[in-house]
PDB file of C-alpha atoms in Angstrom:
ATOM      1  CA  MET A   1      -2.475  -1.087  16.740  1.00 57.00           C
ATOM      2  CA  GLU A   2       0.552  -0.896  14.360  1.00 72.00           C
ATOM      3  CA  TYR A   3       1.261   2.762  12.782  1.00 84.00           C
ATOM      4  CA  PRO A   4       0.512   2.870   9.218  1.00 94.00           C
ATOM      5  CA  TYR A   5       3.921   4.211   8.312  1.00 95.00           C
ATOM      6  CA  LYS A   6       7.473   5.035   9.621  1.00 96.00           C
ATOM      7  CA  ILE A   7       9.397   8.365   9.126  1.00 97.00           C
ATOM      8  CA  ILE A   8      12.366   8.168   6.960  1.00 98.00           C
ATOM      9  CA  ASP A   9      15.566   9.435   8.569  1.00 97.00           C
ATOM     10  CA  GLU A  10      17.287  11.057   5.268  1.00 94.00           C
ATOM     11  CA  ASN A  11      20.617  11.399   6.828  1.00 95.00           C
ATOM     12  CA  ASN A  12      20.754   7.741   6.820  1.00 96.00           C
ATOM     13  CA  TRP A  13      18.970   6.695   3.756  1.00 97.00           C
ATOM     14  CA  LYS A  14      20.343   5.316   0.704  1.00 96.00           C
ATOM     15  CA  ARG A  15      17.939   7.557  -1.638  1.00 97.00           C
ATOM     16  CA  ALA A  16      18.311  10.956  -0.005  1.00 97.00           C
ATOM     17  CA  LEU A  17      20.349  12.423  -2.618  1.00 96.00           C
ATOM     18  CA  HIS A  18      18.545  11.025  -5.409  1.00 96.00           C
ATOM     19  CA  CYS A  19      15.203  11.703  -4.019  1.00 96.00           C
ATOM     20  CA  GLN A  20      15.978  15.856  -3.346  1.00 94.00           C
ATOM     21  CA  ILE A  21      17.434  16.246  -6.930  1.00 94.00           C
ATOM     22  CA  PHE A  22      14.055  14.849  -8.678  1.00 95.00           C
ATOM     23  CA  ARG A  23      11.910  16.514  -5.766  1.00 92.00           C
ATOM     24  CA  ASN A  24      13.309  20.126  -6.830  1.00 88.00           C
ATOM     25  CA  SER A  25      12.814  19.260 -10.628  1.00 91.00           C
ATOM     26  CA  ILE A  26      10.472  21.444 -12.228  1.00 90.00           C
ATOM     27  CA  GLU A  27       8.313  18.021 -13.641  1.00 92.00           C
ATOM     28  CA  PRO A  28       9.155  15.271 -10.844  1.00 94.00           C
ATOM     29  CA  SER A  29       7.029  12.750 -12.201  1.00 95.00           C
ATOM     30  CA  TYR A  30       7.265  10.747 -15.348  1.00 95.00           C
ATOM     31  CA  CYS A  31       4.943   8.115 -16.967  1.00 96.00           C
ATOM     32  CA  VAL A  32       5.822   4.818 -18.913  1.00 97.00           C
ATOM     33  CA  THR A  33       3.522   2.738 -21.202  1.00 97.00           C
ATOM     34  CA  PHE A  34       4.102  -1.106 -21.858  1.00 98.00           C
ATOM     35  CA  GLU A  35       2.288  -3.969 -22.718  1.00 98.00           C
ATOM     36  CA  LEU A  36       0.519  -6.559 -20.635  1.00 98.00           C
ATOM     37  CA  ASP A  37      -0.686 -10.238 -22.316  1.00 97.00           C
ATOM     38  CA  VAL A  38      -3.720 -10.533 -20.618  1.00 97.00           C
ATOM     39  CA  THR A  39      -4.667 -13.780 -22.110  1.00 95.00           C
ATOM     40  CA  ASN A  40      -4.669 -16.587 -19.326  1.00 94.00           C
ATOM     41  CA  PHE A  41      -6.359 -13.292 -16.706  1.00 95.00           C
ATOM     42  CA  LEU A  42      -9.288 -12.279 -18.977  1.00 95.00           C
ATOM     43  CA  ALA A  43     -10.221 -16.039 -19.578  1.00 93.00           C
ATOM     44  CA  LYS A  44     -10.390 -16.841 -15.700  1.00 92.00           C
ATOM     45  CA  VAL A  45     -12.193 -13.535 -14.694  1.00 93.00           C
ATOM     46  CA  ARG A  46     -14.790 -14.073 -17.524  1.00 93.00           C
ATOM     47  CA  ALA A  47     -15.398 -17.595 -16.521  1.00 92.00           C
ATOM     48  CA  GLU A  48     -15.501 -16.488 -12.943  1.00 91.00           C
ATOM     49  CA  LYS A  49     -17.840 -13.753 -13.420  1.00 93.00           C
ATOM     50  CA  LEU A  50     -15.632 -11.385 -12.202  1.00 95.00           C
ATOM     51  CA  SER A  51     -15.058  -7.698 -12.670  1.00 96.00           C
ATOM     52  CA  PHE A  52     -11.808  -7.057 -15.356  1.00 97.00           C
ATOM     53  CA  THR A  53     -11.302  -3.706 -13.754  1.00 97.00           C
ATOM     54  CA  PHE A  54     -11.874  -4.362 -10.029  1.00 97.00           C
ATOM     55  CA  SER A  55      -9.612  -7.885 -10.626  1.00 97.00           C
ATOM     56  CA  LEU A  56      -6.624  -5.908 -12.294  1.00 97.00           C
ATOM     57  CA  ILE A  57      -6.797  -3.322  -9.491  1.00 98.00           C
ATOM     58  CA  PHE A  58      -6.336  -5.519  -6.972  1.00 97.00           C
ATOM     59  CA  ILE A  59      -3.426  -7.627  -8.714  1.00 97.00           C
ATOM     60  CA  VAL A  60      -1.879  -4.265  -9.927  1.00 98.00           C
ATOM     61  CA  SER A  61      -2.127  -2.966  -6.437  1.00 98.00           C
ATOM     62  CA  LYS A  62      -0.754  -6.277  -4.697  1.00 97.00           C
ATOM     63  CA  CYS A  63       2.537  -6.067  -6.994  1.00 97.00           C
ATOM     64  CA  ALA A  64       2.527  -2.380  -6.500  1.00 98.00           C
ATOM     65  CA  ASN A  65       2.617  -3.248  -2.697  1.00 98.00           C
ATOM     66  CA  ASP A  66       5.257  -5.653  -2.923  1.00 98.00           C
ATOM     67  CA  ILE A  67       7.694  -3.243  -4.249  1.00 98.00           C
ATOM     68  CA  GLU A  68       9.112  -0.583  -1.447  1.00 98.00           C
ATOM     69  CA  GLU A  69       9.382   2.279  -3.839  1.00 98.00           C
ATOM     70  CA  PHE A  70       5.703   2.501  -4.580  1.00 98.00           C
ATOM     71  CA  ARG A  71       4.962   3.006  -0.703  1.00 98.00           C
ATOM     72  CA  TYR A  72       6.939   5.947  -0.219  1.00 98.00           C
ATOM     73  CA  ARG A  73       5.179   9.352  -0.011  1.00 98.00           C
ATOM     74  CA  PHE A  74       5.659  13.070   1.120  1.00 97.00           C
ATOM     75  CA  LEU A  75       3.759  13.777   4.317  1.00 95.00           C
ATOM     76  CA  ASN A  76       3.769  17.125   6.366  1.00 92.00           C
ATOM     77  CA  GLY A  77       7.410  17.822   4.602  1.00 90.00           C
ATOM     78  CA  GLN A  78       8.701  14.865   5.768  1.00 95.00           C
ATOM     79  CA  ILE A  79       9.331  11.348   3.559  1.00 97.00           C
ATOM     80  CA  VAL A  80       7.253   8.274   5.001  1.00 98.00           C
ATOM     81  CA  LEU A  81       7.255   4.606   4.079  1.00 98.00           C
ATOM     82  CA  TYR A  82       3.654   3.126   4.364  1.00 98.00           C
ATOM     83  CA  ASN A  83       2.827  -0.083   5.474  1.00 97.00           C
ATOM     84  CA  ARG A  84       0.083  -0.848   2.839  1.00 97.00           C
ATOM     85  CA  ILE A  85      -1.438   1.251   0.135  1.00 98.00           C
ATOM     86  CA  ASN A  86      -4.890   1.335  -0.678  1.00 97.00           C
ATOM     87  CA  THR A  87      -6.442   1.974  -3.777  1.00 98.00           C
ATOM     88  CA  ALA A  88      -8.694   4.814  -5.287  1.00 97.00           C
ATOM     89  CA  PHE A  89     -10.338   4.311  -8.805  1.00 97.00           C
ATOM     90  CA  THR A  90     -12.579   6.268 -11.405  1.00 97.00           C
ATOM     91  CA  TYR A  91     -15.969   4.522 -12.299  1.00 96.00           C
ATOM     92  CA  LEU A  92     -18.188   6.097 -14.918  1.00 95.00           C
ATOM     93  CA  ASP A  93     -21.823   7.016 -14.264  1.00 91.00           C
ATOM     94  CA  LYS A  94     -23.356   5.489 -17.410  1.00 89.00           C
ATOM     95  CA  ASP A  95     -26.354   7.875 -17.516  1.00 90.00           C
ATOM     96  CA  THR A  96     -24.372  11.359 -17.050  1.00 93.00           C
ATOM     97  CA  GLU A  97     -21.265  10.021 -18.376  1.00 95.00           C
ATOM     98  CA  LEU A  98     -19.237  11.573 -15.631  1.00 96.00           C
ATOM     99  CA  PHE A  99     -16.671   9.737 -13.407  1.00 96.00           C
ATOM    100  CA  LYS A 100     -16.734   9.432  -9.432  1.00 96.00           C
ATOM    101  CA  VAL A 101     -13.762   8.727  -7.440  1.00 97.00           C
ATOM    102  CA  VAL A 102     -14.302   5.904  -5.363  1.00 97.00           C
ATOM    103  CA  ASN A 103     -11.872   4.401  -2.227  1.00 97.00           C
ATOM    104  CA  VAL A 104     -11.737   1.164  -1.501  1.00 97.00           C
ATOM    105  CA  GLU A 105      -9.150  -0.414   0.906  1.00 96.00           C
ATOM    106  CA  MET A 106      -7.066  -3.359   0.042  1.00 97.00           C
ATOM    107  CA  GLN A 107      -8.424  -6.431   0.908  1.00 96.00           C
ATOM    108  CA  ASP A 108      -6.720  -9.893   1.486  1.00 93.00           C
ATOM    109  CA  THR A 109      -8.242 -11.719  -1.329  1.00 93.00           C
ATOM    110  CA  LEU A 110      -9.335 -10.743  -4.925  1.00 93.00           C
ATOM    111  CA  GLU A 111     -12.802 -12.364  -4.494  1.00 93.00           C
ATOM    112  CA  ARG A 112     -12.935  -9.723  -1.304  1.00 95.00           C
ATOM    113  CA  TYR A 113     -11.761  -6.809  -2.797  1.00 97.00           C
ATOM    114  CA  ASN A 114     -14.495  -7.765  -5.839  1.00 96.00           C
ATOM    115  CA  SER A 115     -17.169  -7.521  -3.461  1.00 97.00           C
ATOM    116  CA  VAL A 116     -15.956  -4.675  -1.680  1.00 98.00           C
ATOM    117  CA  ALA A 117     -15.213  -2.581  -4.547  1.00 98.00           C
ATOM    118  CA  ALA A 118     -18.543  -3.347  -6.731  1.00 97.00           C
ATOM    119  CA  GLN A 119     -20.612  -2.553  -3.063  1.00 97.00           C
ATOM    120  CA  LYS A 120     -18.787   0.938  -2.786  1.00 96.00           C
ATOM    121  CA  ALA A 121     -18.872   2.016  -6.505  1.00 96.00           C
ATOM    122  CA  GLY A 122     -22.538   1.201  -6.523  1.00 94.00           C
ATOM    123  CA  ASN A 123     -23.499   2.706  -3.409  1.00 95.00           C
ATOM    124  CA  GLN A 124     -21.607   6.205  -3.774  1.00 95.00           C
ATOM    125  CA  LYS A 125     -23.940   8.763  -5.123  1.00 93.00           C
ATOM    126  CA  GLU A 126     -20.692  11.797  -5.074  1.00 94.00           C
ATOM    127  CA  TYR A 127     -18.613  12.084  -7.714  1.00 95.00           C
ATOM    128  CA  PHE A 128     -15.729  13.233  -4.966  1.00 94.00           C
ATOM    129  CA  THR A 129     -16.242  12.401  -1.545  1.00 90.00           C
ATOM    130  CA  GLY A 130     -13.055  15.086  -0.487  1.00 81.00           C
ATOM    131  CA  PRO A 131      -9.432  15.202  -0.537  1.00 82.00           C
ATOM    132  CA  MET A 132      -7.699  11.874  -1.953  1.00 82.00           C
ATOM    133  CA  GLY A 133      -5.570  10.315   0.754  1.00 85.00           C
ATOM    134  CA  ASN A 134      -1.847  10.208   0.718  1.00 91.00           C
ATOM    135  CA  ASP A 135      -1.812   5.957   1.016  1.00 95.00           C
ATOM    136  CA  VAL A 136      -3.258   4.981  -2.202  1.00 97.00           C
ATOM    137  CA  PHE A 137      -2.503   4.058  -5.723  1.00 98.00           C
ATOM    138  CA  GLN A 138      -4.784   5.858  -8.446  1.00 97.00           C
ATOM    139  CA  PHE A 139      -6.402   4.217 -10.874  1.00 98.00           C
ATOM    140  CA  SER A 140      -8.254   5.733 -13.970  1.00 96.00           C
ATOM    141  CA  PRO A 141      -8.305   3.474 -16.822  1.00 96.00           C
ATOM    142  CA  MET A 142      -9.504   4.141 -20.363  1.00 95.00           C
ATOM    143  CA  PRO A 143     -11.042   1.188 -21.878  1.00 95.00           C
ATOM    144  CA  TRP A 144     -12.336   2.657 -25.096  1.00 96.00           C
ATOM    145  CA  VAL A 145      -9.075   2.861 -27.119  1.00 96.00           C
ATOM    146  CA  SER A 146      -6.015   1.196 -27.495  1.00 96.00           C
ATOM    147  CA  TYR A 147      -3.134   3.797 -26.729  1.00 95.00           C
ATOM    148  CA  THR A 148       0.391   3.655 -27.405  1.00 94.00           C
ATOM    149  CA  HIS A 149       1.316   6.807 -25.062  1.00 92.00           C
ATOM    150  CA  ILE A 150      -1.210   8.793 -22.607  1.00 92.00           C
ATOM    151  CA  SER A 151      -0.087  12.187 -20.296  1.00 90.00           C
ATOM    152  CA  HIS A 152      -1.878  12.993 -17.249  1.00 87.00           C
ATOM    153  CA  THR A 153      -3.380  16.216 -15.862  1.00 85.00           C
ATOM    154  CA  ASN A 154      -0.638  17.991 -13.457  1.00 80.00           C
ATOM    155  CA  SER A 155      -1.892  19.769 -10.166  1.00 80.00           C
ATOM    156  CA  GLY A 156       1.785  21.581  -9.781  1.00 79.00           C
ATOM    157  CA  LYS A 157       2.158  20.208  -6.435  1.00 84.00           C
ATOM    158  CA  LYS A 158       5.771  18.820  -6.692  1.00 86.00           C
ATOM    159  CA  ASP A 159       5.197  16.690  -3.418  1.00 91.00           C
ATOM    160  CA  ASN A 160       2.307  14.747  -4.978  1.00 93.00           C
ATOM    161  CA  ALA A 161       4.101  11.276  -5.285  1.00 95.00           C
ATOM    162  CA  THR A 162       0.862   9.252  -5.538  1.00 96.00           C
ATOM    163  CA  PRO A 163       1.325   6.384  -8.694  1.00 97.00           C
ATOM    164  CA  LEU A 164      -1.113   6.539 -11.142  1.00 97.00           C
ATOM    165  CA  PHE A 165      -1.856   3.361 -13.102  1.00 98.00           C
ATOM    166  CA  ASP A 166      -4.235   3.670 -16.246  1.00 97.00           C
ATOM    167  CA  TRP A 167      -4.937   1.086 -18.863  1.00 98.00           C
ATOM    168  CA  GLY A 168      -6.669   1.004 -22.621  1.00 97.00           C
ATOM    169  CA  LYS A 169      -8.726  -1.225 -24.474  1.00 98.00           C
ATOM    170  CA  TYR A 170      -7.304  -4.850 -25.131  1.00 97.00           C
ATOM    171  CA  PHE A 171      -6.814  -5.727 -28.455  1.00 97.00           C
ATOM    172  CA  ASP A 172      -6.135  -9.241 -30.424  1.00 97.00           C
ATOM    173  CA  ARG A 173      -2.167 -10.295 -31.574  1.00 97.00           C
ATOM    174  CA  ASP A 174      -1.257 -13.486 -32.913  1.00 97.00           C
ATOM    175  CA  GLY A 175      -4.055 -14.826 -30.672  1.00 96.00           C
ATOM    176  CA  LYS A 176      -3.439 -12.937 -27.633  1.00 97.00           C
ATOM    177  CA  LYS A 177      -5.013 -10.582 -25.605  1.00 97.00           C
ATOM    178  CA  ILE A 178      -2.677  -7.548 -25.409  1.00 98.00           C
ATOM    179  CA  LEU A 179      -3.293  -4.528 -22.919  1.00 98.00           C
ATOM    180  CA  PRO A 180      -1.504  -1.278 -23.074  1.00 98.00           C
ATOM    181  CA  PHE A 181      -0.922  -0.475 -19.626  1.00 98.00           C
ATOM    182  CA  SER A 182       0.787   2.720 -18.099  1.00 98.00           C
ATOM    183  CA  VAL A 183       1.950   3.927 -14.995  1.00 98.00           C
ATOM    184  CA  GLN A 184       3.101   7.540 -13.674  1.00 97.00           C
ATOM    185  CA  VAL A 185       5.546   7.766 -10.687  1.00 97.00           C
ATOM    186  CA  HIS A 186       7.644  10.315  -8.707  1.00 97.00           C
ATOM    187  CA  HIS A 187      10.923  10.105  -9.888  1.00 97.00           C
ATOM    188  CA  SER A 188      11.936  10.799  -6.101  1.00 97.00           C
ATOM    189  CA  PHE A 189      11.143   7.592  -5.092  1.00 98.00           C
ATOM    190  CA  VAL A 190      10.526   5.205  -8.319  1.00 98.00           C
ATOM    191  CA  ASP A 191      13.280   4.641 -10.901  1.00 98.00           C
ATOM    192  CA  GLY A 192      12.925   2.836 -14.411  1.00 97.00           C
ATOM    193  CA  ILE A 193      14.500  -0.320 -12.330  1.00 98.00           C
ATOM    194  CA  HIS A 194      11.442  -0.016 -10.249  1.00 98.00           C
ATOM    195  CA  ILE A 195       9.088   0.055 -12.969  1.00 98.00           C
ATOM    196  CA  GLY A 196      10.745  -3.268 -14.762  1.00 98.00           C
ATOM    197  CA  LYS A 197       9.963  -4.868 -11.436  1.00 98.00           C
ATOM    198  CA  LEU A 198       6.501  -4.184 -11.424  1.00 98.00           C
ATOM    199  CA  ALA A 199       6.138  -5.184 -15.410  1.00 98.00           C
ATOM    200  CA  GLU A 200       7.709  -8.324 -14.590  1.00 97.00           C
ATOM    201  CA  SER A 201       5.785  -9.085 -11.647  1.00 97.00           C
ATOM    202  CA  LEU A 202       2.415  -7.778 -13.230  1.00 97.00           C
ATOM    203  CA  GLN A 203       3.164 -10.314 -15.848  1.00 97.00           C
ATOM    204  CA  THR A 204       4.079 -13.260 -13.811  1.00 95.00           C
ATOM    205  CA  TYR A 205       0.647 -12.684 -11.707  1.00 93.00           C
ATOM    206  CA  LEU A 206      -1.463 -12.511 -15.344  1.00 95.00           C
ATOM    207  CA  ASN A 207       0.055 -15.830 -16.679  1.00 91.00           C
ATOM    208  CA  ILE A 208      -0.092 -18.001 -13.600  1.00 84.00           C
ATOM    209  CA  PHE A 209      -3.597 -16.137 -12.298  1.00 72.00           C
ATOM    210  CA  GLU A 210      -5.240 -17.921  -9.190  1.00 65.00           C
ATOM    211  CA  LEU A 211      -8.355 -16.741  -7.977  1.00 59.00           C
ATOM    212  CA  ASP A 212      -7.316 -17.750  -4.261  1.00 58.00           C
ATOM    213  CA  ILE A 213      -4.114 -14.946  -4.661  1.00 56.00           C
ATOM    214  CA  ARG A 214      -3.702 -13.417  -1.230  1.00 53.00           C
ATOM    215  CA  LEU A 215      -1.671 -10.365   0.325  1.00 44.00           C
TER     216      LEU A 215
END
């Protein structure tokens, strides 16, 4: 069985100095908000009666998994690179208006992810099932408002390098559906260029979205 991560030799790692500088910062994480055109994506998920949220979680996770810098984490004082990152997302209980955190393993296809995520979210009764794993991308959509900026709570744990993805309410502009989207990352691993790569990859997938997208 393949080990889920490899330990990085910091003595022979090109990013060692940058990592150490940001790791010692007072606030090593930062958040960037940008817009995505979801016109084509929205039309297709509606036509196929798929969840917009679960489908977007899958695509974001696929794109982020393809960028190595999003898979680095601190683990037991060491730096590790995971082979694949799974997902954890908030899911609202409409009766109580309280959210629960649902963990779902990344799947090979969008259809399969939709099915597994819907089943787990529907069956989970607990709001929290325990400490969140290190090998996840966190998602906390806020579809009630279209924001231009968002900030997040800070646990005070400097070595928490789990990326956090959010989006707001999409809106119409010049005949297109525009989605405010944000990503929070740890600067020890992820720079602006990597967020730029993610934004470009995301928009490409959303433009040419096909239901047979595979990892």
